[in-house]
Every structure is written in C-alpha cells, then in structure tokens.
Short mmCIF file of C-alpha atoms in Angstrom, two decimals:
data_model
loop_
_atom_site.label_atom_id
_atom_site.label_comp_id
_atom_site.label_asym_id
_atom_site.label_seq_id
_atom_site.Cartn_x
_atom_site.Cartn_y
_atom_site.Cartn_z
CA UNK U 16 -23.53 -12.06 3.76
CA UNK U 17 -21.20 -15.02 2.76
CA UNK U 18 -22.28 -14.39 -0.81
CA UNK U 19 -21.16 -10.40 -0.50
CA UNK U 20 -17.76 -11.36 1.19
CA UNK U 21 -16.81 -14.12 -1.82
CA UNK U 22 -17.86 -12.05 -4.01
CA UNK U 23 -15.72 -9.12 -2.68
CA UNK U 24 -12.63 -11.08 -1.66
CA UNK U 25 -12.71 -14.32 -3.35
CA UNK U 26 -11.08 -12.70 -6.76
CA UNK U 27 -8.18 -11.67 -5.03
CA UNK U 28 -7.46 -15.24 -3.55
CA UNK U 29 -7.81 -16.85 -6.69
CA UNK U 30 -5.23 -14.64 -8.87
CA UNK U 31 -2.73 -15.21 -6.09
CA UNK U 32 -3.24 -18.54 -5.91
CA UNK U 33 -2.60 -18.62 -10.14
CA UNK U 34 0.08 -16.48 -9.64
CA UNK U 35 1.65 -19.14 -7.48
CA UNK U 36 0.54 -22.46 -9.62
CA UNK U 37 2.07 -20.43 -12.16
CA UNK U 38 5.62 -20.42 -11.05
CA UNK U 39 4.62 -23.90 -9.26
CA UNK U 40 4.18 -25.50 -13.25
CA UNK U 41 7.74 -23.01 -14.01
CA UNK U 42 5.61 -20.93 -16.27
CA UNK U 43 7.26 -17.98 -14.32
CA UNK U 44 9.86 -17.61 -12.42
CA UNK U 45 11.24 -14.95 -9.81
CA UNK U 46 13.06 -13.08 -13.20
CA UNK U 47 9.57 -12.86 -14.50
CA UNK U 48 8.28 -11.47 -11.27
CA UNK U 49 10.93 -8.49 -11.61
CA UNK U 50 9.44 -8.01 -14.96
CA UNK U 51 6.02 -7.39 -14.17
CA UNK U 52 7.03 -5.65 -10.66
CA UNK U 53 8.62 -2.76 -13.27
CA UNK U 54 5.48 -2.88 -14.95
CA UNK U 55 3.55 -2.13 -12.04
CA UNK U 56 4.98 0.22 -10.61
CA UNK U 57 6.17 2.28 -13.45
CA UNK U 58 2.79 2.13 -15.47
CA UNK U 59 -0.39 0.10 -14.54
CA UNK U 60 -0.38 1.83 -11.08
CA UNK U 61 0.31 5.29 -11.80
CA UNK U 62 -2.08 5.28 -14.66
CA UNK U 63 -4.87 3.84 -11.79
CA UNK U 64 -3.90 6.23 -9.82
CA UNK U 65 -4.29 9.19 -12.34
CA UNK U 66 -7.14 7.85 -13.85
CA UNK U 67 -8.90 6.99 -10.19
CA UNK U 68 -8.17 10.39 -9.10
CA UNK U 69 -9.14 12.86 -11.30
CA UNK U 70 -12.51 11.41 -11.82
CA UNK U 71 -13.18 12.73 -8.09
CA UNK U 72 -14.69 15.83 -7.72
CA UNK U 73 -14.40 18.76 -5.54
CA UNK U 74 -17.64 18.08 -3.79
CA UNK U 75 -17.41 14.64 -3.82
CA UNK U 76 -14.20 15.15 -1.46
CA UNK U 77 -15.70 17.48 0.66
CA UNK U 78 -19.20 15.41 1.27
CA UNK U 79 -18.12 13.35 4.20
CA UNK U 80 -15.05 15.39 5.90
CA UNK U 81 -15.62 13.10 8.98
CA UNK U 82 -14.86 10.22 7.09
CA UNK U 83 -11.85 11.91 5.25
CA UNK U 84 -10.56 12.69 9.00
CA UNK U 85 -11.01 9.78 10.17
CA UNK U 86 -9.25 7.27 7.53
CA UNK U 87 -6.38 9.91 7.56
CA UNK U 88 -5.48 9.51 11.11
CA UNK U 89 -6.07 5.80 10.70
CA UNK U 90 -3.65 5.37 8.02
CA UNK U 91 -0.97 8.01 8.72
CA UNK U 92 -1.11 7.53 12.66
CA UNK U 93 -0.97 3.70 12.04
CA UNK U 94 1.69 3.69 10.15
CA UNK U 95 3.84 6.24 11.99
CA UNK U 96 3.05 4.35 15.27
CA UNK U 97 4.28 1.09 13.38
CA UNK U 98 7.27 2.62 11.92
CA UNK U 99 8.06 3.45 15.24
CA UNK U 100 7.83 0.40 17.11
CA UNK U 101 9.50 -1.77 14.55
CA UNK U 102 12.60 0.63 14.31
CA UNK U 103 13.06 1.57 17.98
CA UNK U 104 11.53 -1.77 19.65
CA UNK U 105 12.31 -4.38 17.74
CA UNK U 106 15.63 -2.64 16.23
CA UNK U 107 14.48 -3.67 12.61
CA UNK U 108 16.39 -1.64 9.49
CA UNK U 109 14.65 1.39 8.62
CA UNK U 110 13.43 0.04 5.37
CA UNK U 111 12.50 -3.01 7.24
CA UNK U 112 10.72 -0.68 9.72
CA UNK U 113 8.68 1.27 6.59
CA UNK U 114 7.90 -1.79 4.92
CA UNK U 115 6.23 -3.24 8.08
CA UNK U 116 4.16 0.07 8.71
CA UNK U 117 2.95 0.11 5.48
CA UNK U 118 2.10 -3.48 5.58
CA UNK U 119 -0.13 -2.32 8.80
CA UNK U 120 -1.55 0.61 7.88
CA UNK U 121 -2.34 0.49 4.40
CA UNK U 122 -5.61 -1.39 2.87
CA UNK U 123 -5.17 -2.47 -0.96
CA UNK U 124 -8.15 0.35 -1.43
CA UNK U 125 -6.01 2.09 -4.74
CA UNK U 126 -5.99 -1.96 -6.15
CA UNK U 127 -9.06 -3.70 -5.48
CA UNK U 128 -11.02 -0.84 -3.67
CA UNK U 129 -13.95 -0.57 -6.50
CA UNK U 130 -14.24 -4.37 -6.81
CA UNK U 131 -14.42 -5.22 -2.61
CA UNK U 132 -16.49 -1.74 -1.45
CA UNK U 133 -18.81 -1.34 -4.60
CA UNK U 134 -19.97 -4.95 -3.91
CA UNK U 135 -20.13 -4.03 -0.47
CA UNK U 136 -21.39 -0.51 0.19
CA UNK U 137 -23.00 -0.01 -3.46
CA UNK U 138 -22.97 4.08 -3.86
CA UNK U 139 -21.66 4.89 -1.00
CA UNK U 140 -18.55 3.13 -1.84
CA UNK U 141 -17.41 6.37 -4.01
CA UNK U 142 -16.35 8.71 -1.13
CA UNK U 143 -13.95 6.25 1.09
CA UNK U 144 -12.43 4.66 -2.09
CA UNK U 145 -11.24 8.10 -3.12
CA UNK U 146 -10.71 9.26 -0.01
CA UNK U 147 -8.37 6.04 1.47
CA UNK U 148 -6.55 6.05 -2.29
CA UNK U 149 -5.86 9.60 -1.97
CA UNK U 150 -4.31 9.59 1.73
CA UNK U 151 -2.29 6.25 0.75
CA UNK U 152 -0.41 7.49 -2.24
CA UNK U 153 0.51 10.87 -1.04
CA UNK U 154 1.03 10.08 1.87
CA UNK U 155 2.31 6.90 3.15
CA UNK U 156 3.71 5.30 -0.17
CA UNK U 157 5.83 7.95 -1.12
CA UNK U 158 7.44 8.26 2.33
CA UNK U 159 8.11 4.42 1.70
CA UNK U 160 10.08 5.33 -1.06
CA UNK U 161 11.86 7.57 0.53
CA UNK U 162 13.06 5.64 3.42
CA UNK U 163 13.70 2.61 1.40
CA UNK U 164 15.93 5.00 -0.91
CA UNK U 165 17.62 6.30 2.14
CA UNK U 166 18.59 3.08 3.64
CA UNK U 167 19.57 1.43 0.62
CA UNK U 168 21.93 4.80 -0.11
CA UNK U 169 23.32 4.13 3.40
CA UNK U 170 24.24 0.76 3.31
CA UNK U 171 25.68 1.56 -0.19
CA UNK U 172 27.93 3.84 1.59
CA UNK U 173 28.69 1.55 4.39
CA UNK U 174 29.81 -1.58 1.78
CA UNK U 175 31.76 1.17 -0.03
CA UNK U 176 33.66 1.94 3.34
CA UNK U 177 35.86 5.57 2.34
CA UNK U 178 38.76 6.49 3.53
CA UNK U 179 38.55 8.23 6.94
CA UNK U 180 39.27 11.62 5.89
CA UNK U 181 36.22 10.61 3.34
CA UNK U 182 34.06 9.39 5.69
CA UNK U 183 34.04 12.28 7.88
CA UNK U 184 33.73 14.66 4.44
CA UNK U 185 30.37 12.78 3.83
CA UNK U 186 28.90 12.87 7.24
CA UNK U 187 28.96 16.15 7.65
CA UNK U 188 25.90 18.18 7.65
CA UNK U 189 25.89 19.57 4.40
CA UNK U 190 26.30 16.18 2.38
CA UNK U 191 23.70 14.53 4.42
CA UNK U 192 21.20 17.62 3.58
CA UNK U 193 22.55 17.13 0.01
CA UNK U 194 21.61 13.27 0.09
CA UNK U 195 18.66 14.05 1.87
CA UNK U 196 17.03 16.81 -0.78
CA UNK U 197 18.08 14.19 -3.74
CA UNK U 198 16.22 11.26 -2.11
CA UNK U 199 13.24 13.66 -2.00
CA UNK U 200 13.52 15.07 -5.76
CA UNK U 201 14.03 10.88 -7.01
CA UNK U 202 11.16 10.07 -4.78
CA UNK U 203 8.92 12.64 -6.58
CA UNK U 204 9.97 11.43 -9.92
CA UNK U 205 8.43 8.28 -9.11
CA UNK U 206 5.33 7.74 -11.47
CA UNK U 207 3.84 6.31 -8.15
CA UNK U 208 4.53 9.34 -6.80
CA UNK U 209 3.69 12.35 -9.21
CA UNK U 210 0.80 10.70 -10.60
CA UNK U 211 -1.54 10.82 -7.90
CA UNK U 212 0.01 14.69 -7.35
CA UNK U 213 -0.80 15.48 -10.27
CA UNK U 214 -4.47 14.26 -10.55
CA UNK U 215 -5.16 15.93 -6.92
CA UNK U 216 -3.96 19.16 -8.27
CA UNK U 217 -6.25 18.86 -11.62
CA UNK U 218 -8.66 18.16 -9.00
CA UNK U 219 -8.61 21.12 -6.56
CA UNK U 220 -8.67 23.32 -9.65
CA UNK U 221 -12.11 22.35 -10.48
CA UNK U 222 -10.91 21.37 -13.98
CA UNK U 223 -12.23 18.34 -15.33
CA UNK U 224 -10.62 16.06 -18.16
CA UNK U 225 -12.59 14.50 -20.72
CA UNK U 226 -14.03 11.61 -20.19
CA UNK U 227 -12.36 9.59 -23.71
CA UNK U 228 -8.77 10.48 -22.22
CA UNK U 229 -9.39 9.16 -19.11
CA UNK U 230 -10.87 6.25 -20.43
CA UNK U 231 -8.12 5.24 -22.70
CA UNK U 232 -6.04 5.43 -19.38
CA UNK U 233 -7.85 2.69 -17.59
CA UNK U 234 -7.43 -0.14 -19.49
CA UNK U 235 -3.83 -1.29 -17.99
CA UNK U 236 -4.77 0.71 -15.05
CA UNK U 237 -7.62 -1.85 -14.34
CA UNK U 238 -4.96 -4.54 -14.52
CA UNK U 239 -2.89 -3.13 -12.06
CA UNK U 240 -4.34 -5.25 -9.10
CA UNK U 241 -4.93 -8.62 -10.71
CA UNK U 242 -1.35 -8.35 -12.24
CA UNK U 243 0.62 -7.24 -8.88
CA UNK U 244 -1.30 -10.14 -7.24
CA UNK U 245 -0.39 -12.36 -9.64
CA UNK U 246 3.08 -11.42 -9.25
CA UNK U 247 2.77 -12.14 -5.67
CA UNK U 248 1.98 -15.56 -6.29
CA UNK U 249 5.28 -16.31 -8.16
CA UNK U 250 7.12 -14.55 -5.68
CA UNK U 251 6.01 -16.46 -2.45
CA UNK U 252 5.77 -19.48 -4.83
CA UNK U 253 10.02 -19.00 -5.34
CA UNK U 254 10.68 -18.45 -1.69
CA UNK U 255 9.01 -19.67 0.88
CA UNK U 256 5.92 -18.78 3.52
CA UNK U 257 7.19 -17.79 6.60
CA UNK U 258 5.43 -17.68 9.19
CA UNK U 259 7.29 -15.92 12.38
CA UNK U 260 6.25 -13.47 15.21
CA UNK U 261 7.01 -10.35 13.47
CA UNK U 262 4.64 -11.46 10.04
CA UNK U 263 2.03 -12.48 12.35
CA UNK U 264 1.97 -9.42 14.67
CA UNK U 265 1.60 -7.01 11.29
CA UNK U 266 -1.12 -9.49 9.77
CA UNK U 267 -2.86 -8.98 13.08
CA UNK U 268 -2.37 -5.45 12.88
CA UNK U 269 -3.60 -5.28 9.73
CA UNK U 270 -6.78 -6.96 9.88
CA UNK U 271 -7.92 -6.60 13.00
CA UNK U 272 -6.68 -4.32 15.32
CA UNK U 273 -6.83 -1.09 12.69
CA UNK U 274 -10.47 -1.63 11.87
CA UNK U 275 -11.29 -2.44 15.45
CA UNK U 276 -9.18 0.68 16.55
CA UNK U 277 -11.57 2.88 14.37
CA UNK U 278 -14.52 0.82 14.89
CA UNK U 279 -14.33 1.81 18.51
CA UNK U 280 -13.19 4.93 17.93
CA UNK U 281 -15.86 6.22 16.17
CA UNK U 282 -18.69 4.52 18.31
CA UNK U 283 -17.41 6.38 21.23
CA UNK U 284 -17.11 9.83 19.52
CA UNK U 285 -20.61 9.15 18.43
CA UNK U 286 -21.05 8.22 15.24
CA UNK U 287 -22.97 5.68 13.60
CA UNK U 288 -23.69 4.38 9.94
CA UNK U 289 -22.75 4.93 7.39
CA UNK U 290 -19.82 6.40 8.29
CA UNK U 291 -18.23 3.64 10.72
CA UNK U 292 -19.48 1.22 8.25
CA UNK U 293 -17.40 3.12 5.29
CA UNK U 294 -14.19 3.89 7.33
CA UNK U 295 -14.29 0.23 8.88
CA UNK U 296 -14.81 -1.84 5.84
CA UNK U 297 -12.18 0.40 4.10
CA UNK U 298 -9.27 0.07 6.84
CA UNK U 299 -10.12 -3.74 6.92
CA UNK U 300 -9.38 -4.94 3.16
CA UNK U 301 -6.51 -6.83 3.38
CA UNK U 302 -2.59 -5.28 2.69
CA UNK U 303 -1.31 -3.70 -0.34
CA UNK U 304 0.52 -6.30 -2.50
CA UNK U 305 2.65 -2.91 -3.34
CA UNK U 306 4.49 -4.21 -0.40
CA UNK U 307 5.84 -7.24 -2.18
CA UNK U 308 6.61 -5.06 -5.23
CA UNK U 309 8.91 -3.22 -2.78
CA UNK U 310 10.76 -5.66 -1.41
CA UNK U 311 11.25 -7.21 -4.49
CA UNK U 312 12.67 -3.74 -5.88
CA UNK U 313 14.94 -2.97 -2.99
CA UNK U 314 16.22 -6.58 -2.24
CA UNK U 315 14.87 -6.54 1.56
CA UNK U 316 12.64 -9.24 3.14
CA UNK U 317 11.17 -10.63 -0.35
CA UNK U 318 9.62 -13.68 1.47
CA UNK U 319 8.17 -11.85 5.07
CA UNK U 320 6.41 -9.53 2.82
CA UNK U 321 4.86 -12.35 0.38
CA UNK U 322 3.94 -13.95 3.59
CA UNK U 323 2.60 -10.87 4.87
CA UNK U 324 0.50 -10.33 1.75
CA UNK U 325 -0.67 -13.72 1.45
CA UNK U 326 -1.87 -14.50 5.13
CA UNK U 327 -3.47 -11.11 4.97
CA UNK U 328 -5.63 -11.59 1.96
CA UNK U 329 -6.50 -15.54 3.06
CA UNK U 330 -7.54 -14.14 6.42
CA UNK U 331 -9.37 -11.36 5.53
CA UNK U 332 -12.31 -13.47 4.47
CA UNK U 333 -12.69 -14.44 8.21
CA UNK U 334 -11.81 -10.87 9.38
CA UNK U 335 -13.69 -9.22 6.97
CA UNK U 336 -16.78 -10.85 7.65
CA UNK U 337 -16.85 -10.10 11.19
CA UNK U 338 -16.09 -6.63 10.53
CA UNK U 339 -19.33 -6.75 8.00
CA UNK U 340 -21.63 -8.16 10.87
CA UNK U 341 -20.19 -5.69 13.17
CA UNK U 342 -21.12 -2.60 11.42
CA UNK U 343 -24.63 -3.69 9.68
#
C-alpha cells in the first residue's frame, strides 16, 4: 500500500518541490511564474481538457450514473456550501470566497487524475476521472472565473470612484445586467472554459474524432500538471508559507472532511465497492494547483493559495492513505 500511494502522489511532491529549488537557486522568479501561469491556462490545460474529454464515450458516461451523482453533489454542493461560509461567515471578498471553495471542493482529477487513480484503481479508474474532470470544468471553474471577474470589475469601479450623478447611472439595474451578461460572454471565451464545452458537446453527439488529432493534442496537454506544479513551487518559493486558521480549515476540508463526507454518505445509502472506493479516492487527491494560477492572475491571496496547494499535496500522502485502507 505504501508503494501504491508513492507511486501515486510522490510525483507531484517532487515537481513542487523543483519548482521551488528552482526559484530558491533564482533560476525563476515570480515574472517567470506569470509566464508559465499564461501558458497554462491559455493552452496546456484547455488542450487536456479537450483532448481528456472527447476520448469519453457516451456509454462510458452513462456506466456508473451513481457514481456520476454522487461526485457531482460532492463537488458542486461542497463548493457552494464553502462559498457560502467564507463570504457570509467569515466576511471574506467574493473572489476570496470562490477561491477558497474551489480550493475545498475541487480534487486536481483534470491534472494528475490518470497518473494517481490509474495506479490506484487500474481500469476502473476511467469512469471517475472523466466523470470528476467533467463536473470540475463546467462547473465549478468557470463560475470561478466569473466571480473573480466580477469582483475585480467592482473594485475597479470602486478605485475609479465617479461622480455621483455617475455612480448612481451605473448602479442601476440595467448596467449591472449589462456588466453581468459581459462577465458571462468573457468567461465563456476562456479556453478553460469552452474547451471542455466543446469536447462534451462532440461527445453527446456520438461523434468521435480521430485518434492522430487527438493525439497530436496531448503532448503539451500532458504537461499541463507537472508545469502548473512547477509553477507553484516558484510562487510559494517568492512569498512565503502561511500557515493561518483560514488555510488550515480549507486544507482540512479538502482532504479530509469531503472524502469522509462521501465516504459516509455512501455507506449509509448502501453502497459498497467499487463505487465508494472510486468516488472516495477521487474527492481525496489533493487541491487543484489551478488555484494558485488564479490568484496569481487576479492579484488576490498569491501566498494563502500556494500555501493551500502545498500543505494539501504534502498531506495528502497521510490522508490519502487512510482513505486507501478505508475503502479496500
């Protein structure tokens, strides 16, 4: 069993950790960060995501719908009940707020998915890695993007300060519906965004793309999670860890209590392997470095969310492992 978890996890400690030496030696620095961050996000993950997606079939999707249901309401509720409690609770910024949620509701399934479940569930790993990338990236990240978009448009209007005849003009109904319905239309513009769109529709149509296109898709797809961990690395390697209630509490939530949550949840409905083991294992893999990408794009809490990141990926090899002697 310690063989399986170092095998699954151990690659993603080790590119973080060169990530950080990295800038440590100033090989890279936090400029270099932004670079690849564009990269990322504008290429090597939507060509994953395209490229992840549309080699899922129809069937394939509709094999294990209890599954599907289940990592759905694990990832959407989470992160709505999140959202919630860090906006209205603890009075965090609402791109604060969507940052933590998806910090504590979404595994790093779309980046390391195939490497941590095919070591771990062999075939079987197919279904929930399709399944959990599917329900993250049309559902969660884009409304990230949205709310991060909306709150950095609102405290752009609140530096710019208008006139008062202005500032009533632009809160009125209309212009926020206006702002609103342009957020939405740059959100789906986003490559992160329409990618994964796309793919599902290709998908539901029962056509399939040849196999040579697809291919020649996944080569800087494949290098999507190695180089957004990496970037990680030099990030939290030019701040600073920090360690505080709030980065604990969503590490926590993270790693524990939403693959306990649907460890017990499915137990008392009922069911047994391999289900629990597939939606459990899934909803435990450590946080989506996406997060730091984020941050780093928007200019909001660059070092919580390295921190975040980082104590979620060192601890998962303890959390992890209990969740793999749980369900086996």
């Amino acid at each position: 069993m310690l063989d399986t978890i170092l095998s699954a996890l151990l690659p993603m400690v080790v590119t973080f950790l060169l990530g950080y030496m990295a800038a440590w030696r100033h090989d890279f620095g936090s400029k270099d960060a932004s670079t690849l961050n564009r990269m990322v996000l504008r290429y090597a993950v939507p060509l994953a995501l395209f490229a992840g997606t549309v080699m899922t079939s129809r069937a394939v999707l509709g094999q294990d719908v209890p599954l599907i249901i289940t990592l759905c309401v694990a990832i959407i509720g989470f992160y709505c009940v999140v959202f919630l409690i860090s906006r209205f609770i603890f009075r965090m910024q609402m791109s604060t707020s969507a940052l933590a949620a998806l910090t504590a509701s979404a595994p790093a399934v779309p980046f390391v998915g195939p490497a941590v479940l095919g070591d771990l569930l062999g075939r079987l790993s197919a279904i929930p890695i399709a399944a959990a990338s599917l329900v993250i990236n049309l559902t969660v990240v884009p409304i990230t993007i949205l709310l991060l978009s909306l709150d950095a448009t609102e405290r752009g209007q609140q530096n710019n300060t208008p006139a008062r005849g202005e500032q009533e003009n632009s809160s009125s109904p209309r212009s926020n519906a206006a702002i609103f319905a342009g957020k939405i239309a740059e959100t789906l513009k986003e490559p992160m965004v329409w990618a994964p769109i796309l793919a599902f529709i290709v998908v539901l149509s029962g056509f399939r793309i040849p196999q040579l296109f697809v291919h020649s898709l996944s080569l800087l797809g494949h290098a999507s999670g190695g180089v957004a961990l990496f970037a990680c690395g030099i990030v939290l390697a030019s701040g600073k860890i920090k360690v505080n209630r709030n980065v604990l509490l969503f590490v926590f939530l993270k790693n524990i209590m939403q693959p306990a949550l649907v460890l017990g949840g499915l137990r008392w409905i009922g069911y047994g392997n391999p289900v629990v083991s597939e939606a459990v294992l899934t909803t435990a893999i450590p946080t989506m470095p996406i997060v730091i990408m984020f941050a780093l794009r928007y200019g909001i809490a660059q070092d919580e969310a390295a921190s975040s990141v980082f104590l979620s990926i060192m601890s998962s090899l303890v959390t992890m492992g209990i969740f793999i002697a749980l369900t086996h």
